[in-house]
mmCIF file of C-alpha atoms and ligand atoms in Angstrom:
data_model
loop_
_atom_site.group_PDB
_atom_site.id
_atom_site.type_symbol
_atom_site.label_atom_id
_atom_site.label_comp_id
_atom_site.label_asym_id
_atom_site.label_seq_id
_atom_site.Cartn_x
_atom_site.Cartn_y
_atom_site.Cartn_z
ATOM 1 C CA MET A 1 39.190 -6.106 -6.035
ATOM 2 C CA LYS A 2 41.665 -8.261 -7.312
ATOM 3 C CA ASN A 3 40.821 -10.272 -9.530
ATOM 4 C CA ARG A 4 37.770 -8.065 -10.522
ATOM 5 C CA LYS A 5 36.956 -6.234 -13.818
ATOM 6 C CA LYS A 6 35.761 -2.602 -13.567
ATOM 7 C CA ILE A 7 32.656 -2.013 -15.476
ATOM 8 C CA ALA A 8 30.420 0.981 -15.867
ATOM 9 C CA ALA A 9 26.677 0.464 -13.784
ATOM 10 C CA ALA A 10 23.585 2.741 -13.769
ATOM 11 C CA LEU A 11 23.470 2.193 -9.149
ATOM 12 C CA LEU A 12 20.316 2.988 -7.129
ATOM 13 C CA THR A 13 21.884 4.414 -3.773
ATOM 14 C CA THR A 14 18.629 5.898 -2.475
ATOM 15 C CA SER A 15 15.365 4.655 -3.581
ATOM 16 C CA ASN A 16 13.264 7.797 -5.571
ATOM 17 C CA LYS A 17 17.016 9.674 -6.187
ATOM 18 C CA PRO A 18 18.461 8.774 -10.049
ATOM 19 C CA LEU A 19 20.604 6.407 -10.840
ATOM 20 C CA GLU A 20 24.013 7.164 -10.980
ATOM 21 C CA LEU A 21 26.602 6.093 -13.472
ATOM 22 C CA ARG A 22 29.450 4.557 -11.334
ATOM 23 C CA GLU A 23 32.069 2.016 -11.445
ATOM 24 C CA VAL A 24 31.538 -1.010 -9.776
ATOM 25 C CA PHE A 25 33.637 -4.434 -9.692
ATOM 26 C CA LEU A 26 32.326 -7.571 -11.464
ATOM 27 C CA ASP A 27 33.723 -10.971 -9.954
ATOM 28 C CA ALA A 28 35.465 -13.475 -11.703
ATOM 29 C CA LEU A 29 33.400 -16.352 -13.134
ATOM 30 C CA LEU A 30 32.491 -19.513 -11.031
ATOM 31 C CA PRO A 31 31.334 -22.550 -12.694
ATOM 32 C CA GLY A 32 28.268 -22.505 -14.884
ATOM 33 C CA GLU A 33 28.107 -19.023 -15.080
ATOM 34 C CA VAL A 34 28.277 -16.712 -18.704
ATOM 35 C CA ARG A 35 29.245 -13.216 -18.478
ATOM 36 C CA VAL A 36 27.019 -10.849 -20.720
ATOM 37 C CA LYS A 37 27.470 -7.675 -22.295
ATOM 38 C CA SER A 38 24.657 -5.750 -22.374
ATOM 39 C CA LEU A 39 22.990 -4.597 -25.536
ATOM 40 C CA ALA A 40 19.646 -3.692 -24.704
ATOM 41 C CA ALA A 41 17.299 -3.646 -22.024
ATOM 42 C CA GLY A 42 14.295 -2.383 -20.733
ATOM 43 C CA LEU A 43 12.607 -0.352 -18.733
ATOM 44 C CA CYS A 44 10.115 -1.968 -17.188
ATOM 45 C CA HIS A 45 7.930 -0.677 -14.686
ATOM 46 C CA SER A 46 9.071 -3.754 -12.070
ATOM 47 C CA ASP A 47 12.737 -1.730 -12.257
ATOM 48 C CA LEU A 48 10.339 1.414 -11.730
ATOM 49 C CA HIS A 49 8.866 -0.298 -8.673
ATOM 50 C CA TYR A 50 11.956 -0.956 -7.026
ATOM 51 C CA LEU A 51 13.597 2.425 -8.177
ATOM 52 C CA ASN A 52 10.975 4.604 -6.289
ATOM 53 C CA GLY A 53 10.680 1.679 -2.885
ATOM 54 C CA ALA A 54 7.113 0.576 -4.134
ATOM 55 C CA LEU A 55 9.352 -2.801 -3.777
ATOM 56 C CA PRO A 56 12.211 -4.005 -1.008
ATOM 57 C CA ILE A 57 15.214 -3.735 -2.613
ATOM 58 C CA SER A 58 18.718 -3.890 -0.342
ATOM 59 C CA LEU A 59 20.957 -0.647 -1.945
ATOM 60 C CA PRO A 60 23.157 -0.150 -3.524
ATOM 61 C CA ALA A 61 21.344 -1.992 -5.774
ATOM 62 C CA VAL A 62 21.563 -2.062 -9.522
ATOM 63 C CA LEU A 63 18.277 -2.809 -11.489
ATOM 64 C CA GLY A 64 17.759 -4.564 -15.048
ATOM 65 C CA HIS A 65 15.846 -7.603 -15.532
ATOM 66 C CA GLU A 66 14.835 -7.468 -19.045
ATOM 67 C CA VAL A 67 18.416 -7.862 -21.394
ATOM 68 C CA LEU A 68 19.232 -8.816 -24.586
ATOM 69 C CA GLY A 69 23.199 -9.336 -24.356
ATOM 70 C CA GLU A 70 26.497 -11.157 -26.276
ATOM 71 C CA ILE A 71 28.370 -13.543 -24.182
ATOM 72 C CA VAL A 72 32.165 -12.363 -23.932
ATOM 73 C CA GLU A 73 33.188 -15.589 -21.110
ATOM 74 C CA VAL A 74 31.607 -18.828 -20.307
ATOM 75 C CA ALA A 75 33.122 -20.540 -17.764
ATOM 76 C CA ASP A 76 32.082 -23.718 -18.763
ATOM 77 C CA GLU A 77 33.464 -25.943 -22.063
ATOM 78 C CA GLN A 78 30.749 -28.261 -21.472
ATOM 79 C CA SER A 79 28.041 -25.051 -21.745
ATOM 80 C CA ALA A 80 25.660 -25.357 -24.670
ATOM 81 C CA HIS A 81 26.838 -21.408 -24.838
ATOM 82 C CA ARG A 82 29.868 -20.121 -26.942
ATOM 83 C CA VAL A 83 31.190 -16.412 -26.692
ATOM 84 C CA GLY A 84 29.844 -14.348 -29.567
ATOM 85 C CA GLN A 85 26.360 -15.811 -29.365
ATOM 86 C CA ARG A 86 23.518 -13.468 -28.484
ATOM 87 C CA VAL A 87 21.301 -14.448 -25.251
ATOM 88 C CA ILE A 88 18.242 -13.145 -23.467
ATOM 89 C CA ALA A 89 18.280 -13.853 -19.771
ATOM 90 C CA THR A 90 15.884 -15.056 -17.348
ATOM 91 C CA ILE A 91 15.049 -13.697 -13.714
ATOM 92 C CA THR A 92 13.696 -17.677 -13.419
ATOM 93 C CA PRO A 93 16.742 -20.180 -13.948
ATOM 94 C CA ALA A 94 15.427 -23.080 -13.731
ATOM 95 C CA CYS A 95 17.091 -26.589 -13.290
ATOM 96 C CA GLY A 96 15.285 -28.895 -16.098
ATOM 97 C CA VAL A 97 14.977 -32.046 -13.865
ATOM 98 C CA CYS A 98 13.071 -30.917 -10.647
ATOM 99 C CA ALA A 99 9.687 -32.569 -10.162
ATOM 100 C CA ARG A 100 8.423 -28.576 -11.247
ATOM 101 C CA CYS A 101 10.265 -28.427 -14.702
ATOM 102 C CA ILE A 102 9.674 -31.678 -15.381
ATOM 103 C CA SER A 103 5.992 -30.986 -15.204
ATOM 104 C CA GLY A 104 6.129 -27.936 -16.856
ATOM 105 C CA LEU A 105 6.622 -25.184 -14.686
ATOM 106 C CA SER A 106 9.855 -23.997 -15.276
ATOM 107 C CA THR A 107 9.253 -20.371 -13.498
ATOM 108 C CA GLN A 108 8.044 -22.424 -10.210
ATOM 109 C CA CYS A 109 12.007 -24.860 -10.461
ATOM 110 C CA LEU A 110 12.282 -25.885 -6.881
ATOM 111 C CA SER A 111 16.004 -25.092 -7.682
ATOM 112 C CA THR A 112 15.363 -21.814 -7.941
ATOM 113 C CA SER A 113 17.130 -19.752 -5.398
ATOM 114 C CA SER A 114 19.964 -22.592 -4.785
ATOM 115 C CA LEU A 115 20.867 -21.554 -8.705
ATOM 116 C CA ARG A 116 20.723 -18.348 -7.847
ATOM 117 C CA ALA A 117 23.260 -18.519 -4.509
ATOM 118 C CA ARG A 118 26.714 -17.651 -5.138
ATOM 119 C CA VAL A 119 29.372 -18.118 -2.556
ATOM 120 C CA ARG A 120 30.833 -14.799 -3.489
ATOM 121 C CA PRO A 121 29.301 -11.111 -4.483
ATOM 122 C CA LYS A 122 28.702 -10.214 -8.347
ATOM 123 C CA LEU A 123 29.163 -7.087 -7.379
ATOM 124 C CA LEU A 124 30.868 -4.980 -5.723
ATOM 125 C CA ASP A 125 31.025 -1.456 -5.362
ATOM 126 C CA SER A 126 34.547 1.572 -5.164
ATOM 127 C CA LYS A 127 34.476 0.967 -0.751
ATOM 128 C CA GLY A 128 33.732 -2.949 -1.289
ATOM 129 C CA GLU A 129 30.936 -2.769 -0.322
ATOM 130 C CA VAL A 130 27.906 -5.397 -1.540
ATOM 131 C CA VAL A 131 25.897 -4.799 -4.882
ATOM 132 C CA THR A 132 22.579 -7.026 -5.102
ATOM 133 C CA GLN A 133 21.886 -7.428 -8.608
ATOM 134 C CA LEU A 134 17.800 -7.323 -9.637
ATOM 135 C CA GLY A 135 16.901 -11.400 -10.108
ATOM 136 C CA SER A 136 20.256 -12.119 -10.089
ATOM 137 C CA ILE A 137 20.821 -9.851 -12.986
ATOM 138 C CA GLY A 138 21.726 -6.479 -12.268
ATOM 139 C CA ALA A 139 21.199 -5.297 -16.758
ATOM 140 C CA PHE A 140 21.652 -1.879 -15.687
ATOM 141 C CA SER A 141 25.167 -2.478 -16.297
ATOM 142 C CA GLU A 142 27.353 -2.574 -19.090
ATOM 143 C CA GLU A 143 28.346 -6.201 -18.009
ATOM 144 C CA PHE A 144 26.464 -8.803 -16.256
ATOM 145 C CA ILE A 145 27.048 -12.268 -14.514
ATOM 146 C CA ILE A 146 24.315 -15.051 -14.518
ATOM 147 C CA LYS A 147 23.706 -18.876 -14.542
ATOM 148 C CA GLU A 148 24.048 -19.967 -17.952
ATOM 149 C CA VAL A 149 20.745 -21.882 -17.462
ATOM 150 C CA ALA A 150 19.727 -17.771 -16.999
ATOM 151 C CA ALA A 151 21.262 -17.357 -21.070
ATOM 152 C CA VAL A 152 18.604 -18.630 -23.271
ATOM 153 C CA GLN A 153 20.386 -17.935 -26.923
ATOM 154 C CA VAL A 154 17.986 -15.245 -30.016
ATOM 155 C CA ALA A 155 18.212 -16.324 -32.963
ATOM 156 C CA ASP A 156 20.688 -13.927 -35.275
ATOM 157 C CA PHE A 157 17.257 -12.087 -37.291
ATOM 158 C CA ILE A 158 16.039 -10.670 -34.223
ATOM 159 C CA PRO A 159 16.984 -6.507 -33.189
ATOM 160 C CA ASN A 160 18.272 -6.233 -29.793
ATOM 161 C CA ALA A 161 16.607 -3.555 -28.584
ATOM 162 C CA GLU A 162 13.385 -5.231 -29.833
ATOM 163 C CA GLY A 163 13.909 -9.070 -28.187
ATOM 164 C CA CYS A 164 15.282 -7.498 -25.008
ATOM 165 C CA LEU A 165 11.724 -7.787 -24.764
ATOM 166 C CA MET A 166 10.855 -11.854 -25.060
ATOM 167 C CA GLY A 167 12.672 -11.184 -21.481
ATOM 168 C CA CYS A 168 9.884 -9.539 -19.440
ATOM 169 C CA ALA A 169 7.588 -8.016 -20.953
ATOM 170 C CA VAL A 170 6.723 -10.846 -24.239
ATOM 171 C CA ALA A 171 7.070 -13.729 -21.873
ATOM 172 C CA THR A 172 5.339 -12.561 -19.508
ATOM 173 C CA GLY A 173 2.123 -10.949 -21.297
ATOM 174 C CA PHE A 174 2.529 -13.513 -23.917
ATOM 175 C CA GLY A 175 3.198 -16.548 -21.440
ATOM 176 C CA SER A 176 0.202 -15.646 -19.561
ATOM 177 C CA VAL A 177 -2.301 -16.720 -22.305
ATOM 178 C CA VAL A 178 -0.583 -19.511 -23.615
ATOM 179 C CA HIS A 179 0.683 -20.736 -20.694
ATOM 180 C CA GLY A 180 -1.753 -19.449 -18.102
ATOM 181 C CA ALA A 181 -4.743 -18.285 -18.862
ATOM 182 C CA LYS A 182 -4.400 -21.265 -22.706
ATOM 183 C CA VAL A 183 -6.701 -18.796 -24.431
ATOM 184 C CA THR A 184 -8.485 -20.737 -27.612
ATOM 185 C CA PRO A 185 -11.013 -18.679 -30.302
ATOM 186 C CA LEU A 186 -13.511 -19.841 -28.238
ATOM 187 C CA ASP A 187 -12.558 -17.000 -25.687
ATOM 188 C CA SER A 188 -13.468 -13.480 -25.319
ATOM 189 C CA VAL A 189 -10.763 -11.515 -23.535
ATOM 190 C CA ALA A 190 -10.061 -8.778 -21.401
ATOM 191 C CA VAL A 191 -6.909 -6.921 -20.237
ATOM 192 C CA ILE A 192 -6.619 -4.459 -17.970
ATOM 193 C CA GLY A 193 -3.269 -2.201 -18.386
ATOM 194 C CA CYS A 194 -1.754 -1.442 -21.611
ATOM 195 C CA GLY A 195 1.568 -0.893 -20.625
ATOM 196 C CA GLY A 196 4.266 -3.436 -22.071
ATOM 197 C CA VAL A 197 2.877 -7.088 -20.477
ATOM 198 C CA GLY A 198 -0.376 -5.446 -21.392
ATOM 199 C CA ILE A 199 -0.047 -5.049 -25.291
ATOM 200 C CA ALA A 200 2.269 -8.729 -25.057
ATOM 201 C CA ALA A 201 -1.225 -9.788 -23.840
ATOM 202 C CA ILE A 202 -3.939 -8.710 -26.303
ATOM 203 C CA GLN A 203 -1.333 -9.985 -29.432
ATOM 204 C CA ALA A 204 -0.903 -13.488 -27.330
ATOM 205 C CA ALA A 205 -4.519 -13.296 -27.738
ATOM 206 C CA LYS A 206 -4.893 -12.178 -31.749
ATOM 207 C CA ILE A 207 -2.227 -14.834 -32.275
ATOM 208 C CA SER A 208 -4.460 -17.187 -29.596
ATOM 209 C CA GLY A 209 -7.591 -16.393 -31.915
ATOM 210 C CA ALA A 210 -9.361 -14.866 -29.333
ATOM 211 C CA LYS A 211 -13.006 -14.085 -30.592
ATOM 212 C CA GLN A 212 -13.100 -10.255 -29.113
ATOM 213 C CA ILE A 213 -9.910 -8.300 -27.059
ATOM 214 C CA ILE A 214 -11.209 -5.983 -24.868
ATOM 215 C CA ALA A 215 -8.259 -3.379 -24.024
ATOM 216 C CA ILE A 216 -9.364 -1.939 -20.316
ATOM 217 C CA ASP A 217 -6.393 1.863 -19.228
ATOM 218 C CA LEU A 218 -6.530 5.057 -17.695
ATOM 219 C CA HIS A 219 -5.047 6.881 -20.560
ATOM 220 C CA ASP A 220 -6.523 7.343 -24.166
ATOM 221 C CA GLU A 221 -3.176 7.073 -26.133
ATOM 222 C CA LYS A 222 -2.788 3.215 -24.873
ATOM 223 C CA LEU A 223 -6.195 2.056 -25.786
ATOM 224 C CA GLN A 224 -5.489 3.871 -29.014
ATOM 225 C CA ARG A 225 -2.370 1.738 -29.643
ATOM 226 C CA ALA A 226 -3.940 -1.645 -27.960
ATOM 227 C CA ILE A 227 -6.281 -1.425 -31.189
ATOM 228 C CA THR A 228 -3.509 -1.238 -33.566
ATOM 229 C CA PHE A 229 -1.845 -4.581 -31.771
ATOM 230 C CA GLY A 230 -5.401 -6.426 -32.031
ATOM 231 C CA ALA A 231 -7.717 -4.819 -29.413
ATOM 232 C CA THR A 232 -11.075 -5.242 -30.824
ATOM 233 C CA ASN A 233 -12.421 -3.301 -27.988
ATOM 234 C CA THR A 234 -11.225 -0.528 -25.160
ATOM 235 C CA VAL A 235 -13.019 0.332 -21.766
ATOM 236 C CA LYS A 236 -11.444 3.831 -20.391
ATOM 237 C CA SER A 237 -10.604 2.713 -16.766
ATOM 238 C CA ASP A 238 -12.076 6.124 -15.026
ATOM 239 C CA GLY A 239 -15.964 5.425 -15.203
ATOM 240 C CA ASP A 240 -17.840 1.910 -14.153
ATOM 241 C CA VAL A 241 -15.653 -0.843 -16.209
ATOM 242 C CA ILE A 242 -18.114 -3.452 -15.363
ATOM 243 C CA ALA A 243 -20.554 -1.410 -16.263
ATOM 244 C CA GLN A 244 -19.175 -0.535 -20.205
ATOM 245 C CA ILE A 245 -18.480 -4.746 -19.587
ATOM 246 C CA ARG A 246 -21.890 -5.889 -19.715
ATOM 247 C CA LYS A 247 -22.406 -3.586 -22.683
ATOM 248 C CA ILE A 248 -19.815 -5.504 -24.610
ATOM 249 C CA LEU A 249 -19.923 -8.993 -22.752
ATOM 250 C CA PRO A 250 -23.074 -9.313 -21.896
ATOM 251 C CA LEU A 251 -22.400 -12.447 -19.742
ATOM 252 C CA GLY A 252 -18.976 -10.895 -18.635
ATOM 253 C CA VAL A 253 -15.290 -11.974 -20.600
ATOM 254 C CA ASP A 254 -14.330 -15.772 -20.441
ATOM 255 C CA LYS A 255 -10.716 -14.573 -19.958
ATOM 256 C CA SER A 256 -9.478 -11.516 -18.206
ATOM 257 C CA PHE A 257 -5.911 -10.507 -17.956
ATOM 258 C CA GLU A 258 -4.820 -7.825 -14.810
ATOM 259 C CA ALA A 259 -0.932 -5.867 -15.676
ATOM 260 C CA VAL A 260 -1.391 -3.463 -13.330
ATOM 261 C CA GLY A 261 -0.541 -4.242 -9.978
ATOM 262 C CA SER A 262 -2.527 -2.981 -7.849
ATOM 263 C CA PRO A 263 -5.677 -5.414 -5.550
ATOM 264 C CA ILE A 264 -8.412 -3.119 -7.068
ATOM 265 C CA THR A 265 -7.706 -3.767 -9.884
ATOM 266 C CA ALA A 266 -6.480 -7.614 -10.120
ATOM 267 C CA ALA A 267 -10.085 -7.680 -8.235
ATOM 268 C CA LEU A 268 -11.645 -6.208 -11.202
ATOM 269 C CA ALA A 269 -10.549 -8.795 -13.657
ATOM 270 C CA PHE A 270 -11.970 -10.869 -11.289
ATOM 271 C CA GLU A 271 -15.616 -9.351 -11.234
ATOM 272 C CA MET A 272 -15.255 -9.264 -14.718
ATOM 273 C CA LEU A 273 -15.290 -12.646 -15.647
ATOM 274 C CA ALA A 274 -18.820 -14.828 -17.223
ATOM 275 C CA THR A 275 -19.500 -18.173 -15.315
ATOM 276 C CA GLY A 276 -16.820 -20.762 -15.575
ATOM 277 C CA GLY A 277 -13.797 -17.635 -16.717
ATOM 278 C CA THR A 278 -10.508 -17.199 -15.581
ATOM 279 C CA ALA A 279 -9.094 -14.589 -14.362
ATOM 280 C CA THR A 280 -5.233 -14.502 -14.347
ATOM 281 C CA ILE A 281 -3.427 -11.430 -12.428
ATOM 282 C CA LEU A 282 0.103 -10.466 -13.374
ATOM 283 C CA GLY A 283 1.296 -7.022 -11.956
ATOM 284 C CA LEU A 284 3.840 -7.628 -8.826
ATOM 285 C CA GLU A 285 1.846 -7.154 -5.920
ATOM 286 C CA LYS A 286 3.442 -5.126 -2.094
ATOM 287 C CA PRO A 287 4.100 -7.630 0.415
ATOM 288 C CA GLY A 288 1.650 -8.159 1.924
ATOM 289 C CA SER A 289 -1.097 -7.000 -0.285
ATOM 290 C CA LEU A 290 -4.494 -9.092 -0.032
ATOM 291 C CA ILE A 291 -7.350 -9.368 -3.133
ATOM 292 C CA SER A 292 -10.837 -8.968 -2.377
ATOM 293 C CA ILE A 293 -13.181 -11.440 -4.228
ATOM 294 C CA SER A 294 -17.175 -12.258 -4.064
ATOM 295 C CA ALA A 295 -16.816 -15.927 -2.591
ATOM 296 C CA GLU A 296 -20.720 -15.859 -4.699
ATOM 297 C CA LEU A 297 -18.809 -15.499 -7.823
ATOM 298 C CA LEU A 298 -16.751 -17.638 -7.133
ATOM 299 C CA ILE A 299 -18.254 -20.866 -5.939
ATOM 300 C CA GLU A 300 -21.821 -20.655 -7.729
ATOM 301 C CA GLY A 301 -19.880 -19.519 -10.725
ATOM 302 C CA ASP A 302 -17.078 -21.716 -11.126
ATOM 303 C CA ARG A 303 -15.018 -19.275 -11.664
ATOM 304 C CA HIS A 304 -11.405 -19.149 -11.499
ATOM 305 C CA LEU A 305 -8.331 -16.620 -10.025
ATOM 306 C CA GLN A 306 -5.073 -18.077 -10.877
ATOM 307 C CA GLY A 307 -1.446 -16.456 -11.139
ATOM 308 C CA ALA A 308 1.109 -16.361 -13.870
ATOM 309 C CA TYR A 309 3.819 -15.918 -12.438
ATOM 310 C CA MET A 310 5.888 -14.148 -15.277
ATOM 311 C CA GLY A 311 3.890 -15.463 -17.780
ATOM 312 C CA ALA A 312 4.494 -19.383 -16.403
ATOM 313 C CA ASN A 313 7.133 -19.425 -19.532
ATOM 314 C CA GLN A 314 9.138 -21.821 -19.994
ATOM 315 C CA LEU A 315 12.030 -19.291 -21.913
ATOM 316 C CA SER A 316 13.970 -20.842 -24.262
ATOM 317 C CA ARG A 317 10.197 -22.989 -26.157
ATOM 318 C CA ASP A 318 9.201 -19.046 -25.810
ATOM 319 C CA VAL A 319 11.782 -17.100 -27.218
ATOM 320 C CA GLU A 320 11.946 -19.389 -30.276
ATOM 321 C CA THR A 321 8.421 -19.291 -30.771
ATOM 322 C CA PHE A 322 8.823 -15.238 -30.276
ATOM 323 C CA ALA A 323 10.831 -15.300 -33.301
ATOM 324 C CA GLN A 324 9.285 -16.793 -35.771
ATOM 325 C CA HIS A 325 5.340 -14.579 -35.580
ATOM 326 C CA TYR A 326 7.788 -11.942 -34.978
ATOM 327 C CA LEU A 327 9.291 -12.936 -38.376
ATOM 328 C CA SER A 328 5.704 -13.369 -39.934
ATOM 329 C CA GLY A 329 4.452 -10.225 -38.940
ATOM 330 C CA ASP A 330 2.011 -11.613 -36.157
ATOM 331 C CA LEU A 331 4.041 -9.972 -33.057
ATOM 332 C CA GLN A 332 4.699 -7.065 -33.397
ATOM 333 C CA LEU A 333 7.991 -5.666 -31.083
ATOM 334 C CA GLY A 334 9.398 -2.756 -32.723
ATOM 335 C CA ASN A 335 6.120 -0.885 -32.288
ATOM 336 C CA MET A 336 6.315 -1.607 -28.801
ATOM 337 C CA VAL A 337 9.214 -0.175 -28.473
ATOM 338 C CA THR A 338 8.152 3.770 -27.683
ATOM 339 C CA SER A 339 11.515 5.594 -26.651
ATOM 340 C CA ARG A 340 15.569 4.749 -27.239
ATOM 341 C CA TRP A 341 18.426 6.141 -25.351
ATOM 342 C CA ALA A 342 21.471 5.847 -24.953
ATOM 343 C CA PHE A 343 22.750 4.049 -21.102
ATOM 344 C CA SER A 344 23.838 7.321 -19.872
ATOM 345 C CA GLU A 345 20.828 8.786 -20.326
ATOM 346 C CA ILE A 346 18.793 6.167 -18.474
ATOM 347 C CA ASN A 347 17.505 8.767 -15.896
ATOM 348 C CA GLU A 348 15.541 10.212 -18.966
ATOM 349 C CA GLY A 349 14.435 6.931 -20.259
ATOM 350 C CA PHE A 350 12.802 6.170 -16.366
ATOM 351 C CA GLU A 351 11.330 9.658 -16.730
ATOM 352 C CA SER A 352 9.660 9.082 -19.790
ATOM 353 C CA MET A 353 7.360 6.311 -18.995
ATOM 354 C CA LYS A 354 5.051 8.685 -17.324
ATOM 355 C CA ASP A 355 4.484 9.551 -21.107
ATOM 356 C CA PRO A 356 0.972 8.087 -21.148
ATOM 357 C CA SER A 357 0.938 7.013 -24.851
ATOM 358 C CA SER A 358 4.959 4.862 -23.791
ATOM 359 C CA ILE A 359 4.465 1.182 -24.272
ATOM 360 C CA ARG A 360 8.961 0.440 -23.380
ATOM 361 C CA ALA A 361 11.127 2.652 -23.653
ATOM 362 C CA VAL A 362 14.654 0.313 -23.427
ATOM 363 C CA VAL A 363 18.479 1.941 -23.613
ATOM 364 C CA GLU A 364 20.808 0.642 -25.746
ATOM 365 C CA TRP A 365 24.972 0.547 -25.261
HETATM 366 ZN ZN1 LIG B 401 10.291 -6.628 -15.825
HETATM 367 ZN ZN1 LIG B 402 13.695 -27.544 -11.908
#
């Protein structure tokens, strides 16, 4: 453990079991890296899927990818980052110079895997075994190491708990609307799933001027909340969703968004489209999942089905945009944080996600 720093982390050692607060050993920085002290991290449903084994990750692992922290060490003197700056981490670090980056697709950067690669493991457990970090971040720990291009500076007026949401829920939901589907005032919108990502999509649709915004969810509590964020109509998804949508929009929806992560809701997002409409699928699916759609609706109705991984975000530009909309009051971040927990209460935080009125539980250090 020479040259490694002892820190506390919430370790996932067995899926479907609570996280264990343990000592782990963080490596010294390599060139191009920064060390970040965690200040606030959101508990995302993707974390939960890894925690309960629905998505694969090699164990032991430190989860957590939606985080705001403070830079405590910078490897490179030429870095744009300085000690003391608050930053948001991204799971899609981008080189900024490859063909995809320069065409605006930074979440599909050709160098992402080499940017994540490292000659030594960042984290070891007390037995000296390698500890995986989710998204090469592993935010559920006192400190973490990321590449400097994976850190985006955030304005001073953004509070920690609110700001951390920008790293995943807001980047994905907001980004899918403005970068993915490019919603305009001409569009009607429907959002399936009113958790953190869905609520961010609803707010972005409102900011983009969508003429109608239908929130779709299983829970009344979530639908009531969705109205306070800009939804104009709600549909409870325990009945015939398509029939209910047709009552509101007889010709169908122009831009639909799926923020659940199930092939069934993904197919539903496509089925509800108007002619020429676009369904954007955001929820992470299990490896090998297939989405079944009608060829007739696709081909004869000029409909579109697309992904927008992590909202096709351009995070350094987006974070600055989120901050301005937060400042003007158009982007409600505080109301998205429905519960706050100390880091030591992280398992209670995950439990609280079962509450249907929960949007985002956030742990703070
Ligand atoms: Zn997430
Ligand atoms: Zn690139």
